[in-house]
Amino acid sequence: MTMTDHAWVPPAEWYASLPSVLVAAGGLITDPSGNVLLVKPNYREHWGFPGGMVDDGEPPHEACARELSEEVGLSVTPGKLLVVGWTPPLGDRLRPMLYLLFDCGTVNGDATVRLQADELDDYAFLPAEKATAMIEPMVSSRLPAALRARETGHAQYLVTAP
């Protein structure tokens, strides 16, 4: 085949043909004792980190800050990226998801958590082992990985198999 045999595809058409992925961002927040902040969504069985979907054109760290402000009323500046998690398409979610977990620091014991009532039923600061057990088993490895990354300064990459 020569270069002239290859059909040229306009850039817009080529980009539209590429696979897409969903992106979500969350924050690891701890209290002075090292307990981890988890939230209980009203649309899911398991607890998880505060955070949510990245809006179109929004940088993930900004999505993390926005979601934490909306969901738990905390104004944080996301720090280092701790975990990059990839999960395949599952159930009704027909695209893979890339999950980015940022270090959002430690809040004082007197920090006021204000839940977004239309999405969240509860929150708790929990010891890491108990918190890990409350996260969906398929992605619960994100918490120990995030704590390791926070300690070592090296982000963790996790691939979830169904």
Short mmCIF file of N, CA and C in Angstrom, two decimals:
data_model
loop_
_atom_site.label_atom_id
_atom_site.label_comp_id
_atom_site.label_asym_id
_atom_site.label_seq_id
_atom_site.Cartn_x
_atom_site.Cartn_y
_atom_site.Cartn_z
N MET A 1 0.85 -1.18 0.00
CA MET A 1 0.00 0.00 0.00
C MET A 1 0.90 1.24 0.00
N THR A 2 0.55 2.19 -0.79
CA THR A 2 1.29 3.45 -0.82
C THR A 2 0.50 4.50 -0.05
N MET A 3 1.13 5.63 0.21
CA MET A 3 0.46 6.72 0.92
C MET A 3 -0.79 7.17 0.18
N THR A 4 -0.77 7.08 -1.11
CA THR A 4 -1.93 7.54 -1.88
C THR A 4 -3.09 6.54 -1.80
N ASP A 5 -2.80 5.28 -1.40
CA ASP A 5 -3.86 4.28 -1.27
C ASP A 5 -4.66 4.45 0.02
N HIS A 6 -4.08 5.14 1.00
CA HIS A 6 -4.72 5.29 2.30
C HIS A 6 -5.73 6.45 2.27
N ALA A 7 -6.94 6.18 2.69
CA ALA A 7 -7.97 7.22 2.69
C ALA A 7 -7.74 8.17 3.87
N TRP A 8 -7.70 9.42 3.56
CA TRP A 8 -7.51 10.45 4.58
C TRP A 8 -8.86 10.72 5.24
N VAL A 9 -8.85 10.79 6.57
CA VAL A 9 -10.08 11.06 7.31
C VAL A 9 -9.96 12.45 7.92
N PRO A 10 -10.95 13.29 7.71
CA PRO A 10 -10.89 14.63 8.31
C PRO A 10 -10.76 14.52 9.84
N PRO A 11 -10.01 15.43 10.47
CA PRO A 11 -9.78 15.35 11.91
C PRO A 11 -11.05 15.21 12.75
N ALA A 12 -12.08 15.97 12.46
CA ALA A 12 -13.31 15.90 13.26
C ALA A 12 -13.92 14.50 13.19
N GLU A 13 -13.90 13.90 12.03
CA GLU A 13 -14.44 12.55 11.85
C GLU A 13 -13.56 11.53 12.58
N TRP A 14 -12.24 11.70 12.48
CA TRP A 14 -11.31 10.78 13.14
C TRP A 14 -11.48 10.84 14.66
N TYR A 15 -11.53 12.06 15.23
CA TYR A 15 -11.71 12.19 16.68
C TYR A 15 -13.04 11.61 17.12
N ALA A 16 -14.09 11.81 16.34
CA ALA A 16 -15.41 11.28 16.68
C ALA A 16 -15.42 9.75 16.66
N SER A 17 -14.50 9.13 15.92
CA SER A 17 -14.46 7.67 15.82
C SER A 17 -13.70 7.02 16.97
N LEU A 18 -12.99 7.80 17.76
CA LEU A 18 -12.19 7.24 18.85
C LEU A 18 -13.08 6.81 20.01
N PRO A 19 -12.64 5.81 20.77
CA PRO A 19 -13.42 5.40 21.93
C PRO A 19 -13.45 6.50 22.99
N SER A 20 -14.50 6.52 23.79
CA SER A 20 -14.60 7.53 24.84
C SER A 20 -14.59 6.85 26.21
N VAL A 21 -14.29 7.63 27.21
CA VAL A 21 -14.22 7.14 28.58
C VAL A 21 -14.88 8.17 29.48
N LEU A 22 -15.56 7.70 30.53
CA LEU A 22 -16.12 8.60 31.53
C LEU A 22 -15.02 8.93 32.54
N VAL A 23 -15.07 10.13 33.11
CA VAL A 23 -14.07 10.53 34.09
C VAL A 23 -14.78 11.03 35.35
N ALA A 24 -14.32 10.52 36.48
CA ALA A 24 -14.83 10.95 37.78
C ALA A 24 -13.65 11.34 38.66
N ALA A 25 -13.89 12.23 39.62
CA ALA A 25 -12.83 12.68 40.52
C ALA A 25 -13.36 12.68 41.95
N GLY A 26 -12.52 12.27 42.87
CA GLY A 26 -12.89 12.26 44.27
C GLY A 26 -11.75 12.75 45.13
N GLY A 27 -12.06 12.94 46.41
CA GLY A 27 -11.06 13.45 47.33
C GLY A 27 -10.88 12.57 48.55
N LEU A 28 -9.63 12.35 48.92
CA LEU A 28 -9.31 11.68 50.18
C LEU A 28 -9.15 12.77 51.22
N ILE A 29 -10.03 12.75 52.21
CA ILE A 29 -9.99 13.70 53.32
C ILE A 29 -9.92 12.89 54.60
N THR A 30 -9.04 13.30 55.50
CA THR A 30 -8.93 12.64 56.79
C THR A 30 -9.10 13.66 57.90
N ASP A 31 -9.39 13.16 59.10
CA ASP A 31 -9.43 14.03 60.27
C ASP A 31 -8.08 13.93 60.99
N PRO A 32 -7.86 14.70 62.04
CA PRO A 32 -6.55 14.67 62.72
C PRO A 32 -6.14 13.30 63.26
N SER A 33 -7.10 12.40 63.47
CA SER A 33 -6.78 11.05 63.94
C SER A 33 -6.47 10.08 62.81
N GLY A 34 -6.60 10.55 61.56
CA GLY A 34 -6.34 9.67 60.42
C GLY A 34 -7.56 8.95 59.90
N ASN A 35 -8.74 9.23 60.47
CA ASN A 35 -9.97 8.63 59.97
C ASN A 35 -10.32 9.23 58.62
N VAL A 36 -10.93 8.41 57.78
CA VAL A 36 -11.22 8.77 56.38
C VAL A 36 -12.68 9.19 56.24
N LEU A 37 -12.90 10.30 55.53
CA LEU A 37 -14.27 10.76 55.26
C LEU A 37 -14.86 9.96 54.11
N LEU A 38 -15.98 9.29 54.41
CA LEU A 38 -16.77 8.61 53.39
C LEU A 38 -18.17 9.17 53.41
N VAL A 39 -18.85 9.07 52.28
CA VAL A 39 -20.24 9.51 52.17
C VAL A 39 -21.09 8.33 51.70
N LYS A 40 -22.37 8.37 52.07
CA LYS A 40 -23.31 7.33 51.67
C LYS A 40 -24.30 7.91 50.66
N PRO A 41 -24.07 7.64 49.36
CA PRO A 41 -25.03 8.12 48.35
C PRO A 41 -26.38 7.42 48.51
N ASN A 42 -27.44 8.14 48.18
CA ASN A 42 -28.78 7.55 48.28
C ASN A 42 -29.15 6.73 47.04
N TYR A 43 -28.28 6.73 46.05
CA TYR A 43 -28.55 6.01 44.80
C TYR A 43 -27.66 4.77 44.64
N ARG A 44 -26.93 4.42 45.71
CA ARG A 44 -26.00 3.29 45.66
C ARG A 44 -25.98 2.57 47.00
N GLU A 45 -25.68 1.30 46.99
CA GLU A 45 -25.65 0.52 48.22
C GLU A 45 -24.43 0.84 49.08
N HIS A 46 -23.28 1.05 48.45
CA HIS A 46 -22.03 1.20 49.19
C HIS A 46 -21.66 2.67 49.43
N TRP A 47 -20.78 2.86 50.41
CA TRP A 47 -20.22 4.17 50.72
C TRP A 47 -19.07 4.44 49.78
N GLY A 48 -18.65 5.71 49.71
CA GLY A 48 -17.52 6.05 48.85
C GLY A 48 -16.91 7.38 49.24
N PHE A 49 -15.88 7.75 48.50
CA PHE A 49 -15.24 9.04 48.70
C PHE A 49 -16.17 10.14 48.19
N PRO A 50 -16.15 11.32 48.79
CA PRO A 50 -16.90 12.43 48.18
C PRO A 50 -16.28 12.77 46.83
N GLY A 51 -17.12 13.10 45.88
CA GLY A 51 -16.65 13.42 44.53
C GLY A 51 -17.73 13.11 43.53
N GLY A 52 -17.38 13.16 42.26
CA GLY A 52 -18.37 12.88 41.23
C GLY A 52 -17.82 13.02 39.84
N MET A 53 -18.73 13.11 38.90
CA MET A 53 -18.36 13.14 37.49
C MET A 53 -17.74 14.48 37.10
N VAL A 54 -16.77 14.40 36.21
CA VAL A 54 -16.13 15.59 35.65
C VAL A 54 -17.02 16.10 34.53
N ASP A 55 -17.32 17.39 34.57
CA ASP A 55 -18.14 18.00 33.52
C ASP A 55 -17.34 18.17 32.24
N ASP A 56 -18.04 18.29 31.13
CA ASP A 56 -17.41 18.47 29.83
C ASP A 56 -16.45 19.66 29.84
N GLY A 57 -15.20 19.43 29.52
CA GLY A 57 -14.20 20.49 29.45
C GLY A 57 -13.63 20.92 30.79
N GLU A 58 -14.05 20.29 31.89
CA GLU A 58 -13.61 20.67 33.22
C GLU A 58 -12.36 19.87 33.61
N PRO A 59 -11.33 20.53 34.11
CA PRO A 59 -10.16 19.78 34.60
C PRO A 59 -10.56 18.95 35.82
N PRO A 60 -10.06 17.71 35.92
CA PRO A 60 -10.47 16.84 37.03
C PRO A 60 -10.22 17.40 38.42
N HIS A 61 -9.13 18.12 38.64
CA HIS A 61 -8.89 18.66 39.99
C HIS A 61 -9.93 19.73 40.34
N GLU A 62 -10.39 20.48 39.34
CA GLU A 62 -11.44 21.46 39.59
C GLU A 62 -12.78 20.77 39.84
N ALA A 63 -13.03 19.66 39.14
CA ALA A 63 -14.25 18.89 39.38
C ALA A 63 -14.25 18.36 40.81
N CYS A 64 -13.10 17.90 41.27
CA CYS A 64 -12.98 17.39 42.63
C CYS A 64 -13.35 18.49 43.63
N ALA A 65 -12.76 19.67 43.49
CA ALA A 65 -13.05 20.78 44.40
C ALA A 65 -14.53 21.16 44.35
N ARG A 66 -15.10 21.22 43.14
CA ARG A 66 -16.52 21.56 42.98
C ARG A 66 -17.40 20.53 43.65
N GLU A 67 -17.12 19.26 43.39
CA GLU A 67 -17.95 18.19 43.95
C GLU A 67 -17.87 18.15 45.48
N LEU A 68 -16.69 18.37 46.05
CA LEU A 68 -16.57 18.36 47.51
C LEU A 68 -17.31 19.53 48.13
N SER A 69 -17.29 20.67 47.45
CA SER A 69 -18.04 21.82 47.93
C SER A 69 -19.55 21.53 47.87
N GLU A 70 -19.99 20.96 46.75
CA GLU A 70 -21.42 20.66 46.58
C GLU A 70 -21.88 19.55 47.52
N GLU A 71 -21.10 18.49 47.63
CA GLU A 71 -21.55 17.30 48.35
C GLU A 71 -21.42 17.40 49.87
N VAL A 72 -20.31 17.97 50.34
CA VAL A 72 -20.08 17.99 51.79
C VAL A 72 -19.82 19.38 52.35
N GLY A 73 -19.92 20.41 51.50
CA GLY A 73 -19.79 21.78 51.97
C GLY A 73 -18.39 22.17 52.41
N LEU A 74 -17.38 21.43 51.98
CA LEU A 74 -16.01 21.75 52.35
C LEU A 74 -15.29 22.43 51.19
N SER A 75 -14.63 23.53 51.49
CA SER A 75 -13.85 24.23 50.49
C SER A 75 -12.41 23.74 50.60
N VAL A 76 -12.00 22.93 49.62
CA VAL A 76 -10.66 22.35 49.64
C VAL A 76 -9.96 22.62 48.32
N THR A 77 -8.65 22.61 48.39
CA THR A 77 -7.83 22.69 47.18
C THR A 77 -7.20 21.32 47.00
N PRO A 78 -7.63 20.58 45.98
CA PRO A 78 -7.05 19.26 45.78
C PRO A 78 -5.54 19.35 45.59
N GLY A 79 -4.84 18.43 46.25
CA GLY A 79 -3.39 18.37 46.15
C GLY A 79 -2.97 17.31 45.16
N LYS A 80 -2.01 16.52 45.58
CA LYS A 80 -1.45 15.50 44.69
C LYS A 80 -2.47 14.45 44.28
N LEU A 81 -2.28 13.97 43.07
CA LEU A 81 -3.07 12.85 42.58
C LEU A 81 -2.56 11.59 43.28
N LEU A 82 -3.46 10.86 43.93
CA LEU A 82 -3.08 9.67 44.69
C LEU A 82 -3.34 8.37 43.93
N VAL A 83 -4.50 8.30 43.28
CA VAL A 83 -4.89 7.06 42.61
C VAL A 83 -5.51 7.38 41.26
N VAL A 84 -5.12 6.58 40.27
CA VAL A 84 -5.79 6.55 38.98
C VAL A 84 -6.38 5.16 38.87
N GLY A 85 -7.69 5.09 38.79
CA GLY A 85 -8.37 3.80 38.71
C GLY A 85 -9.13 3.68 37.40
N TRP A 86 -8.97 2.55 36.75
CA TRP A 86 -9.68 2.28 35.50
C TRP A 86 -10.61 1.11 35.73
N THR A 87 -11.88 1.27 35.32
CA THR A 87 -12.82 0.16 35.38
C THR A 87 -13.46 -0.02 34.01
N PRO A 88 -13.73 -1.26 33.64
CA PRO A 88 -14.33 -1.53 32.33
C PRO A 88 -15.81 -1.16 32.34
N PRO A 89 -16.44 -1.17 31.17
CA PRO A 89 -17.89 -0.95 31.13
C PRO A 89 -18.58 -2.01 31.98
N LEU A 90 -19.59 -1.58 32.73
CA LEU A 90 -20.32 -2.51 33.60
C LEU A 90 -21.80 -2.19 33.59
N GLY A 91 -22.63 -3.19 33.43
CA GLY A 91 -24.07 -3.00 33.49
C GLY A 91 -24.56 -1.94 32.53
N ASP A 92 -25.29 -0.97 33.08
CA ASP A 92 -25.83 0.12 32.26
C ASP A 92 -24.77 1.12 31.82
N ARG A 93 -23.62 1.11 32.46
CA ARG A 93 -22.52 2.02 32.07
C ARG A 93 -21.78 1.37 30.92
N LEU A 94 -22.00 1.88 29.72
CA LEU A 94 -21.50 1.25 28.51
C LEU A 94 -20.09 1.67 28.13
N ARG A 95 -19.51 2.56 28.90
CA ARG A 95 -18.14 3.02 28.61
C ARG A 95 -17.25 2.76 29.82
N PRO A 96 -15.96 2.62 29.59
CA PRO A 96 -15.05 2.49 30.74
C PRO A 96 -15.01 3.80 31.53
N MET A 97 -14.55 3.69 32.77
CA MET A 97 -14.45 4.88 33.62
C MET A 97 -13.02 5.02 34.13
N LEU A 98 -12.57 6.26 34.12
CA LEU A 98 -11.29 6.62 34.71
C LEU A 98 -11.60 7.42 35.96
N TYR A 99 -11.10 6.94 37.11
CA TYR A 99 -11.38 7.58 38.39
C TYR A 99 -10.09 8.17 38.93
N LEU A 100 -10.11 9.45 39.28
CA LEU A 100 -8.94 10.14 39.80
C LEU A 100 -9.21 10.55 41.24
N LEU A 101 -8.37 10.09 42.15
CA LEU A 101 -8.54 10.39 43.57
C LEU A 101 -7.41 11.31 44.01
N PHE A 102 -7.78 12.49 44.48
CA PHE A 102 -6.83 13.52 44.89
C PHE A 102 -6.70 13.59 46.40
N ASP A 103 -5.54 14.02 46.86
CA ASP A 103 -5.32 14.25 48.29
C ASP A 103 -5.92 15.61 48.62
N CYS A 104 -6.96 15.60 49.43
CA CYS A 104 -7.63 16.84 49.82
C CYS A 104 -7.36 17.19 51.27
N GLY A 105 -6.34 16.55 51.84
CA GLY A 105 -5.82 16.97 53.13
C GLY A 105 -6.58 16.47 54.34
N THR A 106 -6.26 17.13 55.45
CA THR A 106 -6.84 16.82 56.75
C THR A 106 -7.66 18.01 57.20
N VAL A 107 -8.87 17.74 57.65
CA VAL A 107 -9.73 18.81 58.16
C VAL A 107 -9.69 18.78 59.68
N ASN A 108 -9.86 19.92 60.28
CA ASN A 108 -9.90 20.02 61.74
C ASN A 108 -11.12 19.30 62.29
N GLY A 109 -11.03 18.90 63.52
CA GLY A 109 -12.13 18.20 64.16
C GLY A 109 -13.41 19.01 64.22
N ASP A 110 -13.28 20.34 64.13
CA ASP A 110 -14.47 21.19 64.20
C ASP A 110 -15.00 21.58 62.81
N ALA A 111 -14.48 20.95 61.75
CA ALA A 111 -14.96 21.24 60.40
C ALA A 111 -16.43 20.84 60.28
N THR A 112 -17.21 21.67 59.64
CA THR A 112 -18.63 21.40 59.47
C THR A 112 -18.87 20.74 58.12
N VAL A 113 -19.40 19.53 58.18
CA VAL A 113 -19.79 18.82 56.96
C VAL A 113 -21.27 19.07 56.74
N ARG A 114 -21.59 19.58 55.56
CA ARG A 114 -22.98 19.86 55.20
C ARG A 114 -23.31 19.01 53.98
N LEU A 115 -24.16 18.00 54.17
CA LEU A 115 -24.48 17.05 53.10
C LEU A 115 -25.40 17.63 52.04
N GLN A 116 -25.16 17.24 50.81
CA GLN A 116 -26.05 17.56 49.69
C GLN A 116 -27.21 16.56 49.80
N ALA A 117 -28.32 17.01 50.36
CA ALA A 117 -29.42 16.13 50.74
C ALA A 117 -30.04 15.37 49.58
N ASP A 118 -30.03 15.92 48.38
CA ASP A 118 -30.67 15.20 47.28
C ASP A 118 -29.82 14.06 46.73
N GLU A 119 -28.55 13.94 47.15
CA GLU A 119 -27.69 12.85 46.69
C GLU A 119 -27.14 11.98 47.81
N LEU A 120 -26.98 12.55 49.01
CA LEU A 120 -26.30 11.84 50.08
C LEU A 120 -27.18 11.66 51.31
N ASP A 121 -27.08 10.48 51.91
CA ASP A 121 -27.85 10.18 53.11
C ASP A 121 -27.04 10.35 54.39
N ASP A 122 -25.71 10.18 54.30
CA ASP A 122 -24.92 10.18 55.53
C ASP A 122 -23.45 10.39 55.20
N TYR A 123 -22.68 10.65 56.24
CA TYR A 123 -21.22 10.72 56.12
C TYR A 123 -20.63 10.22 57.43
N ALA A 124 -19.37 9.85 57.37
CA ALA A 124 -18.67 9.42 58.59
C ALA A 124 -17.17 9.52 58.37
N PHE A 125 -16.46 9.84 59.45
CA PHE A 125 -15.01 9.71 59.48
C PHE A 125 -14.72 8.36 60.12
N LEU A 126 -14.08 7.47 59.37
CA LEU A 126 -13.92 6.08 59.80
C LEU A 126 -12.46 5.65 59.76
N PRO A 127 -12.08 4.72 60.65
CA PRO A 127 -10.75 4.14 60.54
C PRO A 127 -10.60 3.48 59.16
N ALA A 128 -9.40 3.49 58.62
CA ALA A 128 -9.17 3.01 57.25
C ALA A 128 -9.70 1.60 57.01
N GLU A 129 -9.48 0.69 57.94
CA GLU A 129 -9.91 -0.69 57.74
C GLU A 129 -11.44 -0.78 57.65
N LYS A 130 -12.13 -0.07 58.53
CA LYS A 130 -13.60 -0.09 58.51
C LYS A 130 -14.11 0.61 57.24
N ALA A 131 -13.49 1.72 56.86
CA ALA A 131 -13.89 2.44 55.66
C ALA A 131 -13.72 1.57 54.42
N THR A 132 -12.61 0.87 54.32
CA THR A 132 -12.36 0.00 53.17
C THR A 132 -13.46 -1.05 53.04
N ALA A 133 -13.91 -1.59 54.16
CA ALA A 133 -14.95 -2.62 54.14
C ALA A 133 -16.30 -2.05 53.70
N MET A 134 -16.51 -0.74 53.79
CA MET A 134 -17.79 -0.13 53.44
C MET A 134 -17.85 0.33 51.98
N ILE A 135 -16.69 0.35 51.31
CA ILE A 135 -16.61 0.75 49.91
C ILE A 135 -16.93 -0.46 49.04
N GLU A 136 -17.53 -0.22 47.88
CA GLU A 136 -17.85 -1.32 46.96
C GLU A 136 -16.62 -2.21 46.79
N PRO A 137 -16.76 -3.52 47.01
CA PRO A 137 -15.60 -4.41 46.96
C PRO A 137 -14.77 -4.30 45.68
N MET A 138 -15.43 -4.09 44.56
CA MET A 138 -14.70 -4.02 43.29
C MET A 138 -13.68 -2.88 43.26
N VAL A 139 -13.92 -1.81 44.03
CA VAL A 139 -13.01 -0.65 44.00
C VAL A 139 -12.46 -0.30 45.38
N SER A 140 -12.67 -1.17 46.35
CA SER A 140 -12.22 -0.86 47.72
C SER A 140 -10.70 -0.76 47.83
N SER A 141 -9.96 -1.32 46.89
CA SER A 141 -8.49 -1.23 46.92
C SER A 141 -8.00 0.20 46.74
N ARG A 142 -8.88 1.10 46.33
CA ARG A 142 -8.47 2.50 46.15
C ARG A 142 -8.07 3.16 47.47
N LEU A 143 -8.73 2.80 48.56
CA LEU A 143 -8.40 3.44 49.83
C LEU A 143 -7.00 3.07 50.33
N PRO A 144 -6.66 1.78 50.46
CA PRO A 144 -5.28 1.49 50.89
C PRO A 144 -4.24 2.02 49.91
N ALA A 145 -4.57 2.01 48.62
CA ALA A 145 -3.63 2.54 47.62
C ALA A 145 -3.45 4.04 47.82
N ALA A 146 -4.53 4.75 48.12
CA ALA A 146 -4.45 6.20 48.34
C ALA A 146 -3.63 6.52 49.58
N LEU A 147 -3.81 5.74 50.63
CA LEU A 147 -3.04 5.98 51.85
C LEU A 147 -1.56 5.69 51.62
N ARG A 148 -1.25 4.64 50.84
CA ARG A 148 0.15 4.36 50.48
C ARG A 148 0.72 5.51 49.67
N ALA A 149 -0.04 5.99 48.69
CA ALA A 149 0.42 7.08 47.84
C ALA A 149 0.65 8.36 48.64
N ARG A 150 -0.22 8.62 49.58
CA ARG A 150 -0.07 9.80 50.44
C ARG A 150 1.23 9.69 51.24
N GLU A 151 1.53 8.49 51.70
CA GLU A 151 2.73 8.26 52.51
C GLU A 151 4.01 8.30 51.68
N THR A 152 3.98 7.70 50.49
CA THR A 152 5.19 7.58 49.67
C THR A 152 5.39 8.73 48.69
N GLY A 153 4.29 9.43 48.37
CA GLY A 153 4.38 10.48 47.36
C GLY A 153 4.30 9.95 45.93
N HIS A 154 3.98 8.67 45.77
CA HIS A 154 3.89 8.06 44.44
C HIS A 154 2.47 7.60 44.17
N ALA A 155 1.85 8.17 43.14
CA ALA A 155 0.49 7.80 42.77
C ALA A 155 0.42 6.32 42.41
N GLN A 156 -0.74 5.74 42.66
CA GLN A 156 -0.99 4.32 42.38
C GLN A 156 -1.94 4.21 41.18
N TYR A 157 -1.65 3.23 40.31
CA TYR A 157 -2.51 2.97 39.16
C TYR A 157 -3.18 1.62 39.38
N LEU A 158 -4.51 1.61 39.36
CA LEU A 158 -5.28 0.39 39.62
C LEU A 158 -6.19 0.08 38.45
N VAL A 159 -6.19 -1.17 38.04
CA VAL A 159 -7.10 -1.64 37.00
C VAL A 159 -8.07 -2.60 37.66
N THR A 160 -9.35 -2.34 37.51
CA THR A 160 -10.38 -3.17 38.11
C THR A 160 -10.89 -4.16 37.09
N ALA A 161 -10.91 -5.43 37.47
CA ALA A 161 -11.49 -6.45 36.62
C ALA A 161 -12.86 -6.80 37.18
N PRO A 162 -13.84 -6.98 36.32
CA PRO A 162 -15.18 -7.32 36.80
C PRO A 162 -15.23 -8.70 37.45
#
